[in-house]
Amino acid sequence: MHHYNLCCVGFGNVGRALVRLLETKRSELRERYDIEWRLSGVMSRSLGYIADLDGLNPAELVAGTPRHAPLAPETTFEGWLKAADADVVFEMSSLNPLTGQPASGYLRSALQYGAHAITANKGPIVHAYRALRDLARARGRAFRFEATVMDGAPIFSLFQEALPAVQVRAFRGILNSTTNLILGEMEHGHSLEAAVRRAQQLGIAETDPSADLDGWDAAVKVAALVTVILDTPLHPDEVQRIGIRALDSAEVQAAHAAGTPYKLICTARRGAHGVEASVAPERLQPGDPFALVGGTSSVVHFETDVLPGITITEHNPSPTTTAYGLLADFIAAVRT
Ligand SMILES: NC(=O)c1ccc[n+]([C@@H]2O[C@H](COP(=O)([O-])OP(=O)(O)OC[C@H]3O[C@@H](n4cnc5c(N)ncnc54)[C@H](OP(=O)(O)O)[C@@H]3O)[C@@H](O)[C@H]2O)c1
């Protein structure tokens, strides 16, 4: 049996879902993979640095009532990793699309300390992927990030593990759940503003929905996929980007009725002059299978040199499916 000290950086929706999922899967991890775990550290802006080598109580943390006082105010991130004797760090802090910080710094410190580093945060992928990958290799640890794009669906591990020696030439996808849901509401006659309010009531759109409506969230995901899967560093502002604000609800409704709905389509293709990538609303052709991807579901279709086409669809994601991406990375990290 292998015992691992797990540490969480950020403890919001995804952090709580991860701890719940780890508890649900505790006996399965033990029986199928010889994995025992304890939560030895949690940190966030409001919680401060919490650590206990005897194990923190997951239920108390999920309930927001940790029994442990935070470590002394002068504690550093490195000091916290040491106090928690971290074997695996799950980085789940908020996205900073402009710099990827402080998440990239947390991941670097985790790898330098000697822990496996696993993140749900796209920022470090678009701003520091190669540096973190190379550091992980040098330290003999894993740097994994399956949950960053399409939550729990296997996208990065598909090419890292299941499909070795395949060259990806292009991809096309629907990668932003919020705009897909909003377009679905508009198909039923709601205005853009009413559709945004509905998505906010469901807890899917943020209070400021600009990052989704203007295509920024989708552009960050495109940049992450291009950076890793097409092995070409690409910043989100290099993705040609048009959001959905200019779409008229009557036109969206008519397109849906004609079987050729509008979707916010993400594309990237390797050409003679590098990779061209875009995010833009597109009216689908009749019979396009992407028309069936509704609500918060997402899809991506890859063209490769060997397999002409392979498509992954994720239905109805939630924080638990994101947590599953982190859990799958944990199992992969400690088994290699
Ligand atoms: N929600 C999803 O289903 C989903 C899907 C894929 C990827 N992601 C990514 O997963 C990450 C977490 O998402 P979430 O939904 O759990 O967000 P959330 O509920 O807003 O939680 C964010 C957490 O990060 C902490 N945090 C923010 N800034 C920090 C900092 N500078 N240092 C340390 N902790 C910090 C917050 O702490 P305080 O509350 O104490 O400030 C909070 O605990 C994000 O990067 C997001 O893009 C989420």
GROMACS .gro file of C-alpha atoms and ligand atoms in nm:
model
  384
    1MET     CA    1   0.000   0.000   0.000
    2HIS     CA    2   0.129   0.348  -0.091
    3HIS     CA    3   0.036   0.643   0.130
    4TYR     CA    4   0.017   0.996  -0.012
    5ASN     CA    5  -0.012   1.335   0.155
    6LEU     CA    6  -0.244   1.547  -0.058
    7CYS     CA    7  -0.249   1.927  -0.054
    8CYS     CA    8  -0.510   2.160  -0.204
    9VAL     CA    9  -0.430   2.509  -0.333
   10GLY     CA   10  -0.766   2.685  -0.361
   11PHE     CA   11  -1.071   2.529  -0.202
   12GLY     CA   12  -1.374   2.653  -0.396
   13ASN     CA   13  -1.627   2.453  -0.599
   14VAL     CA   14  -1.365   2.228  -0.757
   15GLY     CA   15  -1.160   2.177  -0.439
   16ARG     CA   16  -1.467   2.073  -0.240
   17ALA     CA   17  -1.585   1.845  -0.523
   18LEU     CA   18  -1.239   1.683  -0.536
   19VAL     CA   19  -1.233   1.605  -0.164
   20ARG     CA   20  -1.587   1.462  -0.182
   21LEU     CA   21  -1.489   1.245  -0.481
   22LEU     CA   22  -1.170   1.125  -0.311
   23GLU     CA   23  -1.381   1.015  -0.010
   24THR     CA   24  -1.633   0.840  -0.236
   25LYS     CA   25  -1.350   0.658  -0.413
   26ARG     CA   26  -1.139   0.581  -0.102
   27SER     CA   27  -1.200   0.206  -0.095
   28GLU     CA   28  -1.177   0.177  -0.475
   29LEU     CA   29  -0.840   0.356  -0.471
   30ARG     CA   30  -0.719   0.119  -0.197
   31GLU     CA   31  -0.849  -0.203  -0.352
   32ARG     CA   32  -0.772  -0.136  -0.720
   33TYR     CA   33  -0.460   0.081  -0.701
   34ASP     CA   34  -0.303   0.026  -0.354
   35ILE     CA   35  -0.346   0.400  -0.291
   36GLU     CA   36  -0.411   0.539   0.057
   37TRP     CA   37  -0.435   0.915   0.101
   38ARG     CA   38  -0.471   1.176   0.366
   39LEU     CA   39  -0.540   1.546   0.322
   40SER     CA   40  -0.239   1.703   0.493
   41GLY     CA   41  -0.269   2.063   0.366
   42VAL     CA   42  -0.516   2.318   0.235
   43MET     CA   43  -0.454   2.682   0.148
   44SER     CA   44  -0.653   2.969  -0.001
   45ARG     CA   45  -0.664   3.348   0.037
   46SER     CA   46  -0.930   3.335   0.307
   47LEU     CA   47  -0.826   3.007   0.478
   48GLY     CA   48  -0.455   3.090   0.493
   49TYR     CA   49  -0.212   2.797   0.521
   50ILE     CA   50  -0.353   2.492   0.704
   51ALA     CA   51  -0.151   2.175   0.759
   52ASP     CA   52  -0.163   1.862   0.974
   53LEU     CA   53   0.045   1.550   0.916
   54ASP     CA   54  -0.219   1.341   1.097
   55GLY     CA   55  -0.467   1.442   0.828
   56LEU     CA   56  -0.725   1.720   0.808
   57ASN     CA   57  -1.092   1.635   0.836
   58PRO     CA   58  -1.233   1.650   0.479
   59ALA     CA   59  -1.596   1.681   0.593
   60GLU     CA   60  -1.518   1.984   0.814
   61LEU     CA   61  -1.332   2.153   0.531
   62VAL     CA   62  -1.612   2.090   0.282
   63ALA     CA   63  -1.860   2.228   0.536
   64GLY     CA   64  -1.640   2.539   0.573
   65THR     CA   65  -1.570   2.474   0.941
   66PRO     CA   66  -1.204   2.368   0.964
   67ARG     CA   67  -1.099   2.285   1.321
   68HIS     CA   68  -0.736   2.374   1.248
   69ALA     CA   69  -0.603   2.724   1.291
   70PRO     CA   70  -0.391   2.849   1.001
   71LEU     CA   71  -0.013   2.840   1.032
   72ALA     CA   72   0.166   3.157   1.145
   73PRO     CA   73   0.106   3.462   0.918
   74GLU     CA   74   0.472   3.469   0.810
   75THR     CA   75   0.445   3.114   0.666
   76THR     CA   76   0.553   3.091   0.302
   77PHE     CA   77   0.409   2.861   0.037
   78GLU     CA   78   0.730   2.653   0.061
   79GLY     CA   79   0.699   2.641   0.440
   80TRP     CA   80   0.342   2.516   0.407
   81LEU     CA   81   0.447   2.241   0.159
   82LYS     CA   82   0.704   2.129   0.414
   83ALA     CA   83   0.462   2.143   0.708
   84ALA     CA   84   0.219   1.928   0.509
   85ASP     CA   85   0.499   1.704   0.369
   86ALA     CA   86   0.324   1.728   0.032
   87ASP     CA   87   0.341   1.432  -0.206
   88VAL     CA   88   0.075   1.565  -0.444
   89VAL     CA   89  -0.039   1.927  -0.488
   90PHE     CA   90  -0.376   1.997  -0.651
   91GLU     CA   91  -0.373   2.357  -0.779
   92MET     CA   92  -0.733   2.483  -0.805
   93SER     CA   93  -0.706   2.858  -0.757
   94SER     CA   94  -0.883   3.117  -0.973
   95LEU     CA   95  -0.779   3.172  -1.335
   96ASN     CA   96  -0.559   3.472  -1.410
   97PRO     CA   97  -0.575   3.473  -1.792
   98LEU     CA   98  -0.326   3.761  -1.829
   99THR     CA   99  -0.027   3.610  -1.645
  100GLY     CA  100  -0.123   3.267  -1.510
  101GLN     CA  101   0.007   3.383  -1.169
  102PRO     CA  102   0.022   3.306  -0.884
  103ALA     CA  103  -0.085   2.956  -0.996
  104SER     CA  104   0.226   2.897  -1.211
  105GLY     CA  105   0.446   2.993  -0.915
  106TYR     CA  106   0.258   2.754  -0.684
  107LEU     CA  107   0.307   2.468  -0.933
  108ARG     CA  108   0.677   2.551  -0.974
  109SER     CA  109   0.728   2.548  -0.596
  110ALA     CA  110   0.538   2.218  -0.564
  111LEU     CA  111   0.763   2.051  -0.825
  112GLN     CA  112   1.078   2.201  -0.672
  113TYR     CA  113   0.971   2.066  -0.334
  114GLY     CA  114   0.942   1.719  -0.494
  115ALA     CA  115   0.562   1.682  -0.515
  116HIS     CA  116   0.356   1.586  -0.819
  117ALA     CA  117   0.177   1.898  -0.948
  118ILE     CA  118  -0.179   1.871  -1.082
  119THR     CA  119  -0.388   2.167  -1.190
  120ALA     CA  120  -0.741   2.254  -1.306
  121ASN     CA  121  -0.625   2.605  -1.394
  122LYS     CA  122  -0.568   2.698  -1.761
  123GLY     CA  123  -0.348   2.999  -1.676
  124PRO     CA  124  -0.029   2.801  -1.613
  125ILE     CA  125  -0.080   2.603  -1.935
  126VAL     CA  126  -0.096   2.908  -2.162
  127HIS     CA  127   0.176   3.100  -1.976
  128ALA     CA  128   0.421   2.844  -1.836
  129TYR     CA  129   0.356   2.501  -1.990
  130ARG     CA  130   0.705   2.425  -2.124
  131ALA     CA  131   0.887   2.553  -1.815
  132LEU     CA  132   0.665   2.345  -1.582
  133ARG     CA  133   0.684   2.036  -1.806
  134ASP     CA  134   1.065   2.057  -1.817
  135LEU     CA  135   1.092   2.117  -1.443
  136ALA     CA  136   0.868   1.814  -1.375
  137ARG     CA  137   1.091   1.598  -1.599
  138ALA     CA  138   1.405   1.724  -1.426
  139ARG     CA  139   1.258   1.651  -1.083
  140GLY     CA  140   1.115   1.310  -1.185
  141ARG     CA  141   0.764   1.422  -1.095
  142ALA     CA  142   0.438   1.454  -1.287
  143PHE     CA  143   0.287   1.780  -1.409
  144ARG     CA  144  -0.070   1.705  -1.521
  145PHE     CA  145  -0.366   1.924  -1.617
  146GLU     CA  146  -0.646   1.708  -1.762
  147ALA     CA  147  -0.920   1.911  -1.592
  148THR     CA  148  -0.820   2.239  -1.759
  149VAL     CA  149  -1.011   2.173  -2.083
  150MET     CA  150  -1.338   1.976  -2.095
  151ASP     CA  151  -1.325   1.894  -1.722
  152GLY     CA  152  -1.309   1.516  -1.675
  153ALA     CA  153  -1.303   1.412  -2.040
  154PRO     CA  154  -0.970   1.261  -2.151
  155ILE     CA  155  -0.823   1.517  -2.391
  156PHE     CA  156  -0.457   1.564  -2.297
  157SER     CA  157  -0.415   1.205  -2.173
  158LEU     CA  158  -0.570   1.082  -2.498
  159PHE     CA  159  -0.258   1.196  -2.683
  160GLN     CA  160  -0.010   1.153  -2.397
  161GLU     CA  161  -0.111   0.795  -2.323
  162ALA     CA  162  -0.375   0.634  -2.545
  163LEU     CA  163  -0.256   0.762  -2.885
  164PRO     CA  164   0.124   0.781  -2.886
  165ALA     CA  165   0.309   0.890  -3.204
  166VAL     CA  166   0.006   1.061  -3.353
  167GLN     CA  167   0.043   1.409  -3.506
  168VAL     CA  168  -0.258   1.635  -3.453
  169ARG     CA  169  -0.313   1.856  -3.758
  170ALA     CA  170  -0.628   2.040  -3.657
  171PHE     CA  171  -0.919   2.050  -3.416
  172ARG     CA  172  -1.267   2.199  -3.408
  173GLY     CA  173  -1.485   2.216  -3.101
  174ILE     CA  174  -1.746   2.372  -2.876
  175LEU     CA  175  -1.543   2.440  -2.563
  176ASN     CA  176  -1.737   2.704  -2.367
  177SER     CA  177  -2.033   2.566  -2.171
  178THR     CA  178  -2.178   2.905  -2.078
  179THR     CA  179  -2.216   3.038  -2.433
  180ASN     CA  180  -2.354   2.703  -2.549
  181LEU     CA  181  -2.621   2.723  -2.280
  182ILE     CA  182  -2.694   3.090  -2.362
  183LEU     CA  183  -2.734   3.014  -2.735
  184GLY     CA  184  -2.973   2.730  -2.640
  185GLU     CA  185  -3.185   2.978  -2.439
  186MET     CA  186  -3.184   3.222  -2.731
  187GLU     CA  187  -3.306   2.942  -2.960
  188HIS     CA  188  -3.620   2.937  -2.743
  189GLY     CA  189  -3.683   3.306  -2.797
  190HIS     CA  190  -3.502   3.463  -2.502
  191SER     CA  191  -3.295   3.776  -2.555
  192LEU     CA  192  -2.920   3.760  -2.493
  193GLU     CA  193  -2.967   3.950  -2.164
  194ALA     CA  194  -3.242   3.713  -2.043
  195ALA     CA  195  -3.034   3.411  -2.146
  196VAL     CA  196  -2.735   3.545  -1.950
  197ARG     CA  197  -2.957   3.598  -1.643
  198ARG     CA  198  -3.083   3.239  -1.672
  199ALA     CA  199  -2.723   3.107  -1.695
  200GLN     CA  200  -2.634   3.316  -1.387
  201GLN     CA  201  -2.934   3.177  -1.194
  202LEU     CA  202  -2.813   2.825  -1.275
  203GLY     CA  203  -2.469   2.919  -1.135
  204ILE     CA  204  -2.303   2.867  -1.474
  205ALA     CA  205  -2.234   3.225  -1.586
  206GLU     CA  206  -2.029   3.455  -1.364
  207THR     CA  207  -2.160   3.790  -1.236
  208ASP     CA  208  -1.950   3.953  -1.509
  209PRO     CA  209  -2.012   3.725  -1.810
  210SER     CA  210  -1.775   3.915  -2.045
  211ALA     CA  211  -1.505   3.645  -2.053
  212ASP     CA  212  -1.760   3.400  -2.191
  213LEU     CA  213  -1.965   3.636  -2.416
  214ASP     CA  214  -1.654   3.786  -2.577
  215GLY     CA  215  -1.497   3.446  -2.642
  216TRP     CA  216  -1.203   3.493  -2.404
  217ASP     CA  217  -1.262   3.174  -2.206
  218ALA     CA  218  -1.286   2.975  -2.530
  219ALA     CA  219  -0.970   3.146  -2.663
  220VAL     CA  220  -0.776   3.045  -2.348
  221LYS     CA  221  -0.888   2.683  -2.400
  222VAL     CA  222  -0.787   2.693  -2.766
  223ALA     CA  223  -0.447   2.834  -2.666
  224ALA     CA  224  -0.404   2.556  -2.408
  225LEU     CA  225  -0.488   2.282  -2.661
  226VAL     CA  226  -0.260   2.431  -2.928
  227THR     CA  227   0.024   2.478  -2.679
  228VAL     CA  228   0.016   2.118  -2.559
  229ILE     CA  229  -0.142   1.902  -2.829
  230LEU     CA  230  -0.006   2.085  -3.133
  231ASP     CA  231   0.316   2.152  -2.936
  232THR     CA  232   0.315   2.519  -3.039
  233PRO     CA  233   0.308   2.787  -2.768
  234LEU     CA  234   0.013   3.018  -2.837
  235HIS     CA  235  -0.119   3.303  -2.625
  236PRO     CA  236  -0.495   3.364  -2.601
  237ASP     CA  237  -0.458   3.705  -2.770
  238GLU     CA  238  -0.312   3.529  -3.077
  239VAL     CA  239  -0.645   3.347  -3.125
  240GLN     CA  240  -0.873   3.535  -3.370
  241ARG     CA  241  -1.178   3.598  -3.156
  242ILE     CA  242  -1.540   3.702  -3.208
  243GLY     CA  243  -1.788   3.650  -2.926
  244ILE     CA  244  -2.164   3.604  -2.935
  245ARG     CA  245  -2.279   3.957  -2.836
  246ALA     CA  246  -2.370   4.058  -3.193
  247LEU     CA  247  -2.602   3.760  -3.251
  248ASP     CA  248  -2.968   3.848  -3.282
  249SER     CA  249  -3.206   3.625  -3.089
  250ALA     CA  250  -3.462   3.603  -3.377
  251GLU     CA  251  -3.184   3.492  -3.612
  252VAL     CA  252  -3.059   3.234  -3.360
  253GLN     CA  253  -3.416   3.105  -3.320
  254ALA     CA  254  -3.468   3.080  -3.700
  255ALA     CA  255  -3.134   2.905  -3.752
  256HIS     CA  256  -3.225   2.649  -3.485
  257ALA     CA  257  -3.568   2.590  -3.643
  258ALA     CA  258  -3.397   2.528  -3.980
  259GLY     CA  259  -3.171   2.261  -3.823
  260THR     CA  260  -2.861   2.477  -3.875
  261PRO     CA  261  -2.804   2.631  -3.529
  262TYR     CA  262  -2.542   2.886  -3.430
  263LYS     CA  263  -2.260   2.758  -3.210
  264LEU     CA  264  -1.947   2.929  -3.076
  265ILE     CA  265  -1.691   2.727  -3.270
  266CYS     CA  266  -1.325   2.694  -3.173
  267THR     CA  267  -1.076   2.592  -3.441
  268ALA     CA  268  -0.704   2.547  -3.487
  269ARG     CA  269  -0.511   2.418  -3.787
  270ARG     CA  270  -0.142   2.372  -3.852
  271GLY     CA  271  -0.045   2.535  -4.183
  272ALA     CA  272   0.267   2.629  -4.371
  273HIS     CA  273   0.306   2.944  -4.159
  274GLY     CA  274   0.234   2.798  -3.816
  275VAL     CA  275  -0.094   2.740  -3.635
  276GLU     CA  276  -0.403   2.948  -3.717
  277ALA     CA  277  -0.662   2.949  -3.438
  278SER     CA  278  -1.000   3.112  -3.399
  279VAL     CA  279  -1.314   3.143  -3.188
  280ALA     CA  280  -1.628   3.267  -3.363
  281PRO     CA  281  -2.002   3.203  -3.389
  282GLU     CA  282  -2.079   2.978  -3.684
  283ARG     CA  283  -2.407   2.870  -3.839
  284LEU     CA  284  -2.368   2.491  -3.872
  285GLN     CA  285  -2.428   2.303  -4.197
  286PRO     CA  286  -2.729   2.067  -4.210
  287GLY     CA  287  -2.638   1.733  -4.050
  288ASP     CA  288  -2.339   1.866  -3.853
  289PRO     CA  289  -2.322   1.642  -3.542
  290PHE     CA  290  -2.219   1.947  -3.333
  291ALA     CA  291  -2.585   2.058  -3.358
  292LEU     CA  292  -2.667   1.783  -3.106
  293VAL     CA  293  -2.426   1.924  -2.845
  294GLY     CA  294  -2.663   2.130  -2.632
  295GLY     CA  295  -2.678   2.288  -2.287
  296THR     CA  296  -2.347   2.291  -2.102
  297SER     CA  297  -2.208   1.994  -2.297
  298SER     CA  298  -1.891   2.032  -2.501
  299VAL     CA  299  -1.720   1.855  -2.789
  300VAL     CA  300  -1.391   1.848  -2.974
  301HIS     CA  301  -1.301   1.676  -3.301
  302PHE     CA  302  -0.933   1.613  -3.385
  303GLU     CA  303  -0.780   1.547  -3.728
  304THR     CA  304  -0.456   1.352  -3.710
  305ASP     CA  305  -0.200   1.205  -3.949
  306VAL     CA  306  -0.308   0.849  -3.869
  307LEU     CA  307  -0.666   0.862  -3.745
  308PRO     CA  308  -0.855   1.086  -3.991
  309GLY     CA  309  -1.095   1.195  -3.720
  310ILE     CA  310  -1.163   1.131  -3.353
  311THR     CA  311  -1.433   1.311  -3.153
  312ILE     CA  312  -1.483   1.342  -2.776
  313THR     CA  313  -1.813   1.471  -2.639
  314GLU     CA  314  -1.865   1.552  -2.271
  315HIS     CA  315  -2.225   1.561  -2.153
  316ASN     CA  316  -2.346   1.788  -1.871
  317PRO     CA  317  -2.022   1.870  -1.685
  318SER     CA  318  -2.018   1.977  -1.319
  319PRO     CA  319  -1.752   2.044  -1.054
  320THR     CA  320  -1.755   1.667  -0.991
  321THR     CA  321  -1.652   1.595  -1.351
  322THR     CA  322  -1.374   1.853  -1.315
  323ALA     CA  323  -1.271   1.680  -0.992
  324TYR     CA  324  -1.264   1.352  -1.182
  325GLY     CA  325  -1.003   1.500  -1.420
  326LEU     CA  326  -0.786   1.579  -1.115
  327LEU     CA  327  -0.845   1.235  -0.963
  328ALA     CA  328  -0.751   1.060  -1.289
  329ASP     CA  329  -0.433   1.272  -1.300
  330PHE     CA  330  -0.354   1.172  -0.939
  331ILE     CA  331  -0.382   0.801  -1.019
  332ALA     CA  332  -0.174   0.842  -1.337
  333ALA     CA  333   0.091   1.049  -1.157
  334VAL     CA  334   0.155   0.803  -0.876
  335ARG     CA  335   0.144   0.493  -1.099
  336THR     CA  336   0.415   0.609  -1.343
  337LIG     N1  337  -1.584   2.509  -1.190
  337LIG     C1  338  -1.549   2.420  -1.282
  337LIG     O1  339  -1.624   2.324  -1.311
  337LIG     C2  340  -1.414   2.428  -1.350
  337LIG     C3  341  -1.391   2.353  -1.465
  337LIG     C4  342  -1.263   2.350  -1.521
  337LIG     C5  343  -1.162   2.426  -1.465
  337LIG     N2  344  -1.189   2.506  -1.356
  337LIG     C6  345  -1.080   2.584  -1.298
  337LIG     O2  346  -1.056   2.538  -1.165
  337LIG     C7  347  -1.014   2.645  -1.082
  337LIG     C8  348  -1.106   2.653  -0.960
  337LIG     O3  349  -1.239   2.675  -1.003
  337LIG     P1  350  -1.358   2.688  -0.895
  337LIG     O4  351  -1.483   2.677  -0.971
  337LIG     O5  352  -1.332   2.597  -0.779
  337LIG     O6  353  -1.337   2.839  -0.847
  337LIG     P2  354  -1.389   2.906  -0.712
  337LIG     O7  355  -1.505   2.833  -0.655
  337LIG     O8  356  -1.400   3.050  -0.740
  337LIG     O9  357  -1.266   2.882  -0.610
  337LIG     C9  358  -1.140   2.940  -0.630
  337LIG    C10  359  -1.053   2.910  -0.511
  337LIG    O10  360  -0.924   2.965  -0.539
  337LIG    C11  361  -0.882   3.038  -0.425
  337LIG     N3  362  -0.790   3.143  -0.467
  337LIG    C12  363  -0.815   3.248  -0.549
  337LIG     N4  364  -0.704   3.320  -0.565
  337LIG    C13  365  -0.607   3.259  -0.492
  337LIG    C14  366  -0.472   3.287  -0.466
  337LIG     N5  367  -0.412   3.392  -0.521
  337LIG     N6  368  -0.403   3.202  -0.386
  337LIG    C15  369  -0.465   3.095  -0.330
  337LIG     N7  370  -0.593   3.063  -0.350
  337LIG    C16  371  -0.663   3.147  -0.429
  337LIG    C17  372  -1.008   3.094  -0.365
  337LIG    O11  373  -0.980   3.124  -0.231
  337LIG     P3  374  -1.066   3.229  -0.144
  337LIG    O12  375  -1.209   3.192  -0.164
  337LIG    O13  376  -1.015   3.203  -0.008
  337LIG    O14  377  -1.035   3.363  -0.199
  337LIG    C18  378  -1.101   2.974  -0.380
  337LIG    O15  379  -1.081   2.884  -0.275
  337LIG    C19  380  -1.016   2.772  -1.171
  337LIG    O16  381  -0.887   2.795  -1.222
  337LIG    C20  382  -1.111   2.733  -1.283
  337LIG    O17  383  -1.084   2.804  -1.402
  337LIG    C21  384  -1.311   2.507  -1.298
   0.00000   0.00000   0.00000
